[in-house]
């Protein structure tokens, strides 16, 4: 049996995943733009709804691909004399997966988690500064600048990355170099932020801190 056509179709479906990822990236950037320009909260909430729609599409696409892959592998393994209705078998598997869907699945989507995290940080940066500035402008500037300093280089960060585990940010090149150096010594990396108890910083736990970068860039322009 030749499965080339099916493999080709599956490959095309997997390419759709990149379009969903791109859409989620754009939605995240738009939401951060809205916070930065002090737009209405309803507009920001609408972007979260867009992210959830993308997460639903992502889950559905994953289930569809997985259903077909499992069906093809089953047929290849069992090698029946008569080829069964592959589409029907795959559809049954797909519907079974979809029947187990829950809202918590969407909350675990990696891009959605990143969106929520960055949105929270963006709001915290801007709203905290507003509140403090009403009390003392000098204190506001000092506190902001403290957040901009990399705990490794002790310099203002240019490309901050955020640790998903402990929530601290570092200059990207500096933390990656530290991880690489310790890896060669077969040692773990303790979070360089003073007072942090996290003792195993991994490269896979680091994500771009777009919210912090925007605030730093904005401060530098002033």
PDB file of C-alpha atoms in Angstrom:
ATOM      1  CA  UNK A   1       0.000   0.000   0.000  1.00  0.00           C
ATOM      2  CA  UNK A   2       1.324   3.452  -0.885  1.00  0.00           C
ATOM      3  CA  UNK A   3       0.747   6.089   1.749  1.00  0.00           C
ATOM      4  CA  UNK A   4       2.704   8.841  -0.021  1.00  0.00           C
ATOM      5  CA  UNK A   5      -0.371  10.953  -0.777  1.00  0.00           C
ATOM      6  CA  UNK A   6      -1.545  10.755   2.844  1.00  0.00           C
ATOM      7  CA  UNK A   7       1.925  11.614   4.175  1.00  0.00           C
ATOM      8  CA  UNK A   8       2.021  14.607   1.832  1.00  0.00           C
ATOM      9  CA  UNK A   9      -1.391  15.800   3.050  1.00  0.00           C
ATOM     10  CA  UNK A  10      -0.302  15.446   6.693  1.00  0.00           C
ATOM     11  CA  UNK A  11       2.830  17.437   5.944  1.00  0.00           C
ATOM     12  CA  UNK A  12       0.687  20.248   4.519  1.00  0.00           C
ATOM     13  CA  UNK A  13      -1.507  20.200   7.624  1.00  0.00           C
ATOM     14  CA  UNK A  14       1.546  20.537   9.849  1.00  0.00           C
ATOM     15  CA  UNK A  15       2.515  23.643   7.888  1.00  0.00           C
ATOM     16  CA  UNK A  16      -0.802  25.182   8.976  1.00  0.00           C
ATOM     17  CA  UNK A  17       0.543  25.049  12.529  1.00  0.00           C
ATOM     18  CA  UNK A  18       3.069  27.756  11.651  1.00  0.00           C
ATOM     19  CA  UNK A  19       0.239  30.053  10.499  1.00  0.00           C
ATOM     20  CA  UNK A  20      -1.557  29.574  13.827  1.00  0.00           C
ATOM     21  CA  UNK A  21       1.689  30.289  15.708  1.00  0.00           C
ATOM     22  CA  UNK A  22       2.238  33.463  13.674  1.00  0.00           C
ATOM     23  CA  UNK A  23      -1.335  34.584  14.365  1.00  0.00           C
ATOM     24  CA  UNK A  24      -0.840  34.107  18.103  1.00  0.00           C
ATOM     25  CA  UNK A  25       2.427  36.061  17.984  1.00  0.00           C
ATOM     26  CA  UNK A  26       0.692  38.964  16.225  1.00  0.00           C
ATOM     27  CA  UNK A  27      -2.209  38.910  18.718  1.00  0.00           C
ATOM     28  CA  UNK A  28       0.292  39.076  21.599  1.00  0.00           C
ATOM     29  CA  UNK A  29       2.089  42.059  20.047  1.00  0.00           C
ATOM     30  CA  UNK A  30      -1.219  43.874  19.425  1.00  0.00           C
ATOM     31  CA  UNK A  31      -2.314  43.305  23.050  1.00  0.00           C
ATOM     32  CA  UNK A  32       0.993  44.726  24.329  1.00  0.00           C
ATOM     33  CA  UNK A  33       0.571  47.708  21.968  1.00  0.00           C
ATOM     34  CA  UNK A  34      -2.879  48.320  23.464  1.00  0.00           C
ATOM     35  CA  UNK A  35      -1.543  48.314  27.028  1.00  0.00           C
ATOM     36  CA  UNK A  36       1.359  50.556  26.044  1.00  0.00           C
ATOM     37  CA  UNK A  37      -0.985  53.111  24.443  1.00  0.00           C
ATOM     38  CA  UNK A  38      -3.415  52.923  27.418  1.00  0.00           C
ATOM     39  CA  UNK A  39      -6.322  51.590  25.369  1.00  0.00           C
ATOM     40  CA  UNK A  40      -9.653  50.473  26.769  1.00  0.00           C
ATOM     41  CA  UNK A  41      -9.593  47.254  28.825  1.00  0.00           C
ATOM     42  CA  UNK A  42     -12.321  45.804  26.602  1.00  0.00           C
ATOM     43  CA  UNK A  43     -10.007  45.984  23.565  1.00  0.00           C
ATOM     44  CA  UNK A  44      -7.327  44.084  25.485  1.00  0.00           C
ATOM     45  CA  UNK A  45      -9.876  41.456  26.606  1.00  0.00           C
ATOM     46  CA  UNK A  46     -10.908  41.024  22.964  1.00  0.00           C
ATOM     47  CA  UNK A  47      -7.307  40.084  22.113  1.00  0.00           C
ATOM     48  CA  UNK A  48      -7.448  37.405  24.800  1.00  0.00           C
ATOM     49  CA  UNK A  49     -10.584  36.010  23.114  1.00  0.00           C
ATOM     50  CA  UNK A  50      -8.649  35.949  19.819  1.00  0.00           C
ATOM     51  CA  UNK A  51      -5.849  34.001  21.537  1.00  0.00           C
ATOM     52  CA  UNK A  52      -8.345  31.453  22.864  1.00  0.00           C
ATOM     53  CA  UNK A  53      -9.816  31.042  19.355  1.00  0.00           C
ATOM     54  CA  UNK A  54      -6.319  30.328  18.040  1.00  0.00           C
ATOM     55  CA  UNK A  55      -5.739  27.858  20.892  1.00  0.00           C
ATOM     56  CA  UNK A  56      -8.959  26.016  19.899  1.00  0.00           C
ATOM     57  CA  UNK A  57      -7.781  25.842  16.265  1.00  0.00           C
ATOM     58  CA  UNK A  58      -4.367  24.593  17.411  1.00  0.00           C
ATOM     59  CA  UNK A  59      -5.932  21.848  19.556  1.00  0.00           C
ATOM     60  CA  UNK A  60      -8.281  20.763  16.754  1.00  0.00           C
ATOM     61  CA  UNK A  61      -5.456  20.637  14.211  1.00  0.00           C
ATOM     62  CA  UNK A  62      -3.266  18.612  16.583  1.00  0.00           C
ATOM     63  CA  UNK A  63      -6.066  16.114  17.170  1.00  0.00           C
ATOM     64  CA  UNK A  64      -6.762  15.778  13.442  1.00  0.00           C
ATOM     65  CA  UNK A  65      -3.087  15.148  12.637  1.00  0.00           C
ATOM     66  CA  UNK A  66      -2.702  12.705  15.537  1.00  0.00           C
ATOM     67  CA  UNK A  67      -5.868  10.803  14.539  1.00  0.00           C
ATOM     68  CA  UNK A  68      -4.615  10.279  10.990  1.00  0.00           C
ATOM     69  CA  UNK A  69      -1.094   9.348  12.106  1.00  0.00           C
ATOM     70  CA  UNK A  70      -2.427   6.759  14.568  1.00  0.00           C
ATOM     71  CA  UNK A  71      -4.760   5.329  11.909  1.00  0.00           C
ATOM     72  CA  UNK A  72      -1.975   5.022   9.327  1.00  0.00           C
ATOM     73  CA  UNK A  73       0.406   3.440  11.855  1.00  0.00           C
ATOM     74  CA  UNK A  74      -2.285   0.966  12.923  1.00  0.00           C
ATOM     75  CA  UNK A  75      -2.951  -0.116   9.318  1.00  0.00           C
ATOM     76  CA  UNK A  76       0.777  -0.403   8.560  1.00  0.00           C
ATOM     77  CA  UNK A  77       1.248  -2.495  11.680  1.00  0.00           C
ATOM     78  CA  UNK A  78      -1.715  -4.822  11.127  1.00  0.00           C
ATOM     79  CA  UNK A  79      -1.323  -5.086   7.306  1.00  0.00           C
ATOM     80  CA  UNK A  80      -4.945  -6.120   6.553  1.00  0.00           C
ATOM     81  CA  UNK A  81      -5.763  -7.848   3.250  1.00  0.00           C
ATOM     82  CA  UNK A  82      -8.393  -5.251   2.401  1.00  0.00           C
ATOM     83  CA  UNK A  83      -7.617  -1.601   3.026  1.00  0.00           C
ATOM     84  CA  UNK A  84     -10.210  -0.194   5.476  1.00  0.00           C
ATOM     85  CA  UNK A  85     -11.894   3.187   5.155  1.00  0.00           C
ATOM     86  CA  UNK A  86      -9.002   5.286   6.482  1.00  0.00           C
ATOM     87  CA  UNK A  87     -11.004   8.516   6.575  1.00  0.00           C
ATOM     88  CA  UNK A  88     -13.769   6.910   8.645  1.00  0.00           C
ATOM     89  CA  UNK A  89     -11.305   5.362  11.098  1.00  0.00           C
ATOM     90  CA  UNK A  90      -9.417   8.627  11.483  1.00  0.00           C
ATOM     91  CA  UNK A  91     -12.658  10.573  11.943  1.00  0.00           C
ATOM     92  CA  UNK A  92     -13.701   8.228  14.761  1.00  0.00           C
ATOM     93  CA  UNK A  93     -10.361   8.713  16.519  1.00  0.00           C
ATOM     94  CA  UNK A  94     -10.599  12.474  15.999  1.00  0.00           C
ATOM     95  CA  UNK A  95     -14.108  12.684  17.492  1.00  0.00           C
ATOM     96  CA  UNK A  96     -12.997  10.569  20.455  1.00  0.00           C
ATOM     97  CA  UNK A  97     -10.146  13.004  21.167  1.00  0.00           C
ATOM     98  CA  UNK A  98     -12.412  16.037  20.731  1.00  0.00           C
ATOM     99  CA  UNK A  99     -14.978  14.567  23.163  1.00  0.00           C
ATOM    100  CA  UNK A 100     -12.378  14.829  25.929  1.00  0.00           C
ATOM    101  CA  UNK A 101     -11.777  18.540  25.342  1.00  0.00           C
ATOM    102  CA  UNK A 102     -11.942  20.918  28.289  1.00  0.00           C
ATOM    103  CA  UNK A 103     -11.267  24.630  28.846  1.00  0.00           C
ATOM    104  CA  UNK A 104      -8.191  23.711  30.891  1.00  0.00           C
ATOM    105  CA  UNK A 105      -6.591  22.361  27.670  1.00  0.00           C
ATOM    106  CA  UNK A 106      -6.622  25.874  26.240  1.00  0.00           C
ATOM    107  CA  UNK A 107      -5.146  27.384  29.408  1.00  0.00           C
ATOM    108  CA  UNK A 108      -2.155  25.056  28.994  1.00  0.00           C
ATOM    109  CA  UNK A 109      -1.409  26.190  25.425  1.00  0.00           C
ATOM    110  CA  UNK A 110       2.203  27.434  25.512  1.00  0.00           C
ATOM    111  CA  UNK A 111       1.535  30.526  23.393  1.00  0.00           C
ATOM    112  CA  UNK A 112      -1.525  31.409  25.485  1.00  0.00           C
ATOM    113  CA  UNK A 113       0.477  31.049  28.723  1.00  0.00           C
ATOM    114  CA  UNK A 114       3.147  33.358  27.255  1.00  0.00           C
ATOM    115  CA  UNK A 115       0.457  35.866  26.208  1.00  0.00           C
ATOM    116  CA  UNK A 116      -1.025  35.967  29.740  1.00  0.00           C
ATOM    117  CA  UNK A 117       2.396  36.257  31.357  1.00  0.00           C
ATOM    118  CA  UNK A 118       3.576  39.115  29.127  1.00  0.00           C
ATOM    119  CA  UNK A 119       0.249  40.949  29.410  1.00  0.00           C
ATOM    120  CA  UNK A 120       0.423  40.732  33.203  1.00  0.00           C
ATOM    121  CA  UNK A 121       4.011  42.048  33.215  1.00  0.00           C
ATOM    122  CA  UNK A 122       3.146  44.876  30.816  1.00  0.00           C
ATOM    123  CA  UNK A 123       0.210  45.999  32.955  1.00  0.00           C
ATOM    124  CA  UNK A 124       2.327  45.743  36.104  1.00  0.00           C
ATOM    125  CA  UNK A 125       5.118  47.888  34.614  1.00  0.00           C
ATOM    126  CA  UNK A 126       2.833  50.644  33.371  1.00  0.00           C
ATOM    127  CA  UNK A 127       0.279  50.716  36.185  1.00  0.00           C
ATOM    128  CA  UNK A 128       2.878  50.428  38.955  1.00  0.00           C
ATOM    129  CA  UNK A 129       4.813  53.335  37.481  1.00  0.00           C
ATOM    130  CA  UNK A 130       1.659  55.465  37.269  1.00  0.00           C
ATOM    131  CA  UNK A 131       0.828  54.854  40.933  1.00  0.00           C
ATOM    132  CA  UNK A 132       4.372  55.541  42.131  1.00  0.00           C
ATOM    133  CA  UNK A 133       4.770  58.639  39.972  1.00  0.00           C
ATOM    134  CA  UNK A 134       1.818  60.220  41.763  1.00  0.00           C
ATOM    135  CA  UNK A 135       3.800  59.875  45.009  1.00  0.00           C
ATOM    136  CA  UNK A 136       7.350  60.618  43.938  1.00  0.00           C
ATOM    137  CA  UNK A 137       8.691  60.762  40.383  1.00  0.00           C
ATOM    138  CA  UNK A 138      12.292  60.132  41.491  1.00  0.00           C
ATOM    139  CA  UNK A 139      11.297  56.922  43.288  1.00  0.00           C
ATOM    140  CA  UNK A 140       9.418  55.752  40.165  1.00  0.00           C
ATOM    141  CA  UNK A 141      12.471  56.257  37.934  1.00  0.00           C
ATOM    142  CA  UNK A 142      14.781  54.534  40.420  1.00  0.00           C
ATOM    143  CA  UNK A 143      12.519  51.497  40.794  1.00  0.00           C
ATOM    144  CA  UNK A 144      12.046  51.170  37.042  1.00  0.00           C
ATOM    145  CA  UNK A 145      15.772  51.373  36.399  1.00  0.00           C
ATOM    146  CA  UNK A 146      16.401  48.652  39.017  1.00  0.00           C
ATOM    147  CA  UNK A 147      14.107  46.350  37.039  1.00  0.00           C
ATOM    148  CA  UNK A 148      16.081  47.103  33.875  1.00  0.00           C
ATOM    149  CA  UNK A 149      19.418  45.885  35.270  1.00  0.00           C
ATOM    150  CA  UNK A 150      20.585  42.360  34.407  1.00  0.00           C
ATOM    151  CA  UNK A 151      21.629  40.497  37.598  1.00  0.00           C
ATOM    152  CA  UNK A 152      24.562  38.980  35.684  1.00  0.00           C
ATOM    153  CA  UNK A 153      26.051  41.918  33.745  1.00  0.00           C
ATOM    154  CA  UNK A 154      24.775  44.652  36.115  1.00  0.00           C
ATOM    155  CA  UNK A 155      23.958  46.660  32.985  1.00  0.00           C
ATOM    156  CA  UNK A 156      20.658  47.740  31.422  1.00  0.00           C
ATOM    157  CA  UNK A 157      19.249  44.833  29.446  1.00  0.00           C
ATOM    158  CA  UNK A 158      18.907  45.075  25.658  1.00  0.00           C
ATOM    159  CA  UNK A 159      17.387  41.644  24.960  1.00  0.00           C
ATOM    160  CA  UNK A 160      15.794  40.483  28.217  1.00  0.00           C
ATOM    161  CA  UNK A 161      14.569  36.922  28.567  1.00  0.00           C
ATOM    162  CA  UNK A 162      12.228  35.781  31.324  1.00  0.00           C
ATOM    163  CA  UNK A 163      12.538  32.563  33.315  1.00  0.00           C
ATOM    164  CA  UNK A 164       9.147  30.817  33.196  1.00  0.00           C
ATOM    165  CA  UNK A 165       9.908  28.990  36.463  1.00  0.00           C
ATOM    166  CA  UNK A 166      10.890  31.793  38.852  1.00  0.00           C
ATOM    167  CA  UNK A 167       9.796  34.845  36.807  1.00  0.00           C
ATOM    168  CA  UNK A 168      13.159  36.651  36.828  1.00  0.00           C
ATOM    169  CA  UNK A 169      14.686  38.283  33.739  1.00  0.00           C
ATOM    170  CA  UNK A 170      18.259  38.401  32.457  1.00  0.00           C
ATOM    171  CA  UNK A 171      20.214  39.586  29.422  1.00  0.00           C
ATOM    172  CA  UNK A 172      19.801  36.783  26.865  1.00  0.00           C
ATOM    173  CA  UNK A 173      23.468  36.356  25.877  1.00  0.00           C
ATOM    174  CA  UNK A 174      24.662  36.514  29.498  1.00  0.00           C
ATOM    175  CA  UNK A 175      22.353  33.804  30.865  1.00  0.00           C
ATOM    176  CA  UNK A 176      22.889  31.506  27.856  1.00  0.00           C
ATOM    177  CA  UNK A 177      26.671  31.825  28.247  1.00  0.00           C
ATOM    178  CA  UNK A 178      26.338  31.003  31.957  1.00  0.00           C
ATOM    179  CA  UNK A 179      24.215  27.924  31.182  1.00  0.00           C
ATOM    180  CA  UNK A 180      26.700  26.741  28.550  1.00  0.00           C
ATOM    181  CA  UNK A 181      29.706  27.243  30.862  1.00  0.00           C
ATOM    182  CA  UNK A 182      28.089  25.331  33.728  1.00  0.00           C
ATOM    183  CA  UNK A 183      26.930  22.594  31.354  1.00  0.00           C
ATOM    184  CA  UNK A 184      30.535  21.954  30.336  1.00  0.00           C
ATOM    185  CA  UNK A 185      31.367  21.569  34.039  1.00  0.00           C
ATOM    186  CA  UNK A 186      28.291  19.315  34.411  1.00  0.00           C
ATOM    187  CA  UNK A 187      26.807  21.720  36.943  1.00  0.00           C
ATOM    188  CA  UNK A 188      23.385  23.313  37.292  1.00  0.00           C
ATOM    189  CA  UNK A 189      22.810  27.068  37.100  1.00  0.00           C
ATOM    190  CA  UNK A 190      21.324  28.861  40.100  1.00  0.00           C
ATOM    191  CA  UNK A 191      19.147  31.877  39.244  1.00  0.00           C
ATOM    192  CA  UNK A 192      21.521  34.875  39.489  1.00  0.00           C
ATOM    193  CA  UNK A 193      18.802  37.114  40.935  1.00  0.00           C
ATOM    194  CA  UNK A 194      19.662  37.779  44.573  1.00  0.00           C
ATOM    195  CA  UNK A 195      17.377  35.921  46.977  1.00  0.00           C
ATOM    196  CA  UNK A 196      15.947  33.540  44.360  1.00  0.00           C
ATOM    197  CA  UNK A 197      15.846  29.885  45.445  1.00  0.00           C
ATOM    198  CA  UNK A 198      15.594  28.427  41.922  1.00  0.00           C
ATOM    199  CA  UNK A 199      18.697  26.272  41.399  1.00  0.00           C
ATOM    200  CA  UNK A 200      18.262  24.790  37.914  1.00  0.00           C
ATOM    201  CA  UNK A 201      17.910  27.427  35.191  1.00  0.00           C
ATOM    202  CA  UNK A 202      17.470  25.769  31.777  1.00  0.00           C
ATOM    203  CA  UNK A 203      17.589  27.336  28.324  1.00  0.00           C
ATOM    204  CA  UNK A 204      14.210  25.755  27.542  1.00  0.00           C
ATOM    205  CA  UNK A 205      12.635  27.728  30.410  1.00  0.00           C
ATOM    206  CA  UNK A 206      13.635  31.100  28.932  1.00  0.00           C
ATOM    207  CA  UNK A 207      11.239  33.165  26.803  1.00  0.00           C
ATOM    208  CA  UNK A 208      11.701  36.674  25.327  1.00  0.00           C
ATOM    209  CA  UNK A 209      10.508  39.293  27.830  1.00  0.00           C
ATOM    210  CA  UNK A 210       8.817  41.510  25.262  1.00  0.00           C
ATOM    211  CA  UNK A 211       6.972  43.521  27.929  1.00  0.00           C
ATOM    212  CA  UNK A 212      10.168  44.469  29.766  1.00  0.00           C
ATOM    213  CA  UNK A 213      11.999  45.234  26.513  1.00  0.00           C
ATOM    214  CA  UNK A 214       9.251  47.665  25.490  1.00  0.00           C
ATOM    215  CA  UNK A 215       9.427  49.490  28.807  1.00  0.00           C
ATOM    216  CA  UNK A 216      13.238  49.709  28.641  1.00  0.00           C
ATOM    217  CA  UNK A 217      13.126  50.985  25.029  1.00  0.00           C
ATOM    218  CA  UNK A 218      10.485  53.532  25.991  1.00  0.00           C
ATOM    219  CA  UNK A 219      12.584  54.756  28.930  1.00  0.00           C
ATOM    220  CA  UNK A 220      15.694  55.023  26.727  1.00  0.00           C
ATOM    221  CA  UNK A 221      13.838  57.229  24.232  1.00  0.00           C
ATOM    222  CA  UNK A 222      12.887  59.743  26.919  1.00  0.00           C
TER     223      UNK A 222
END
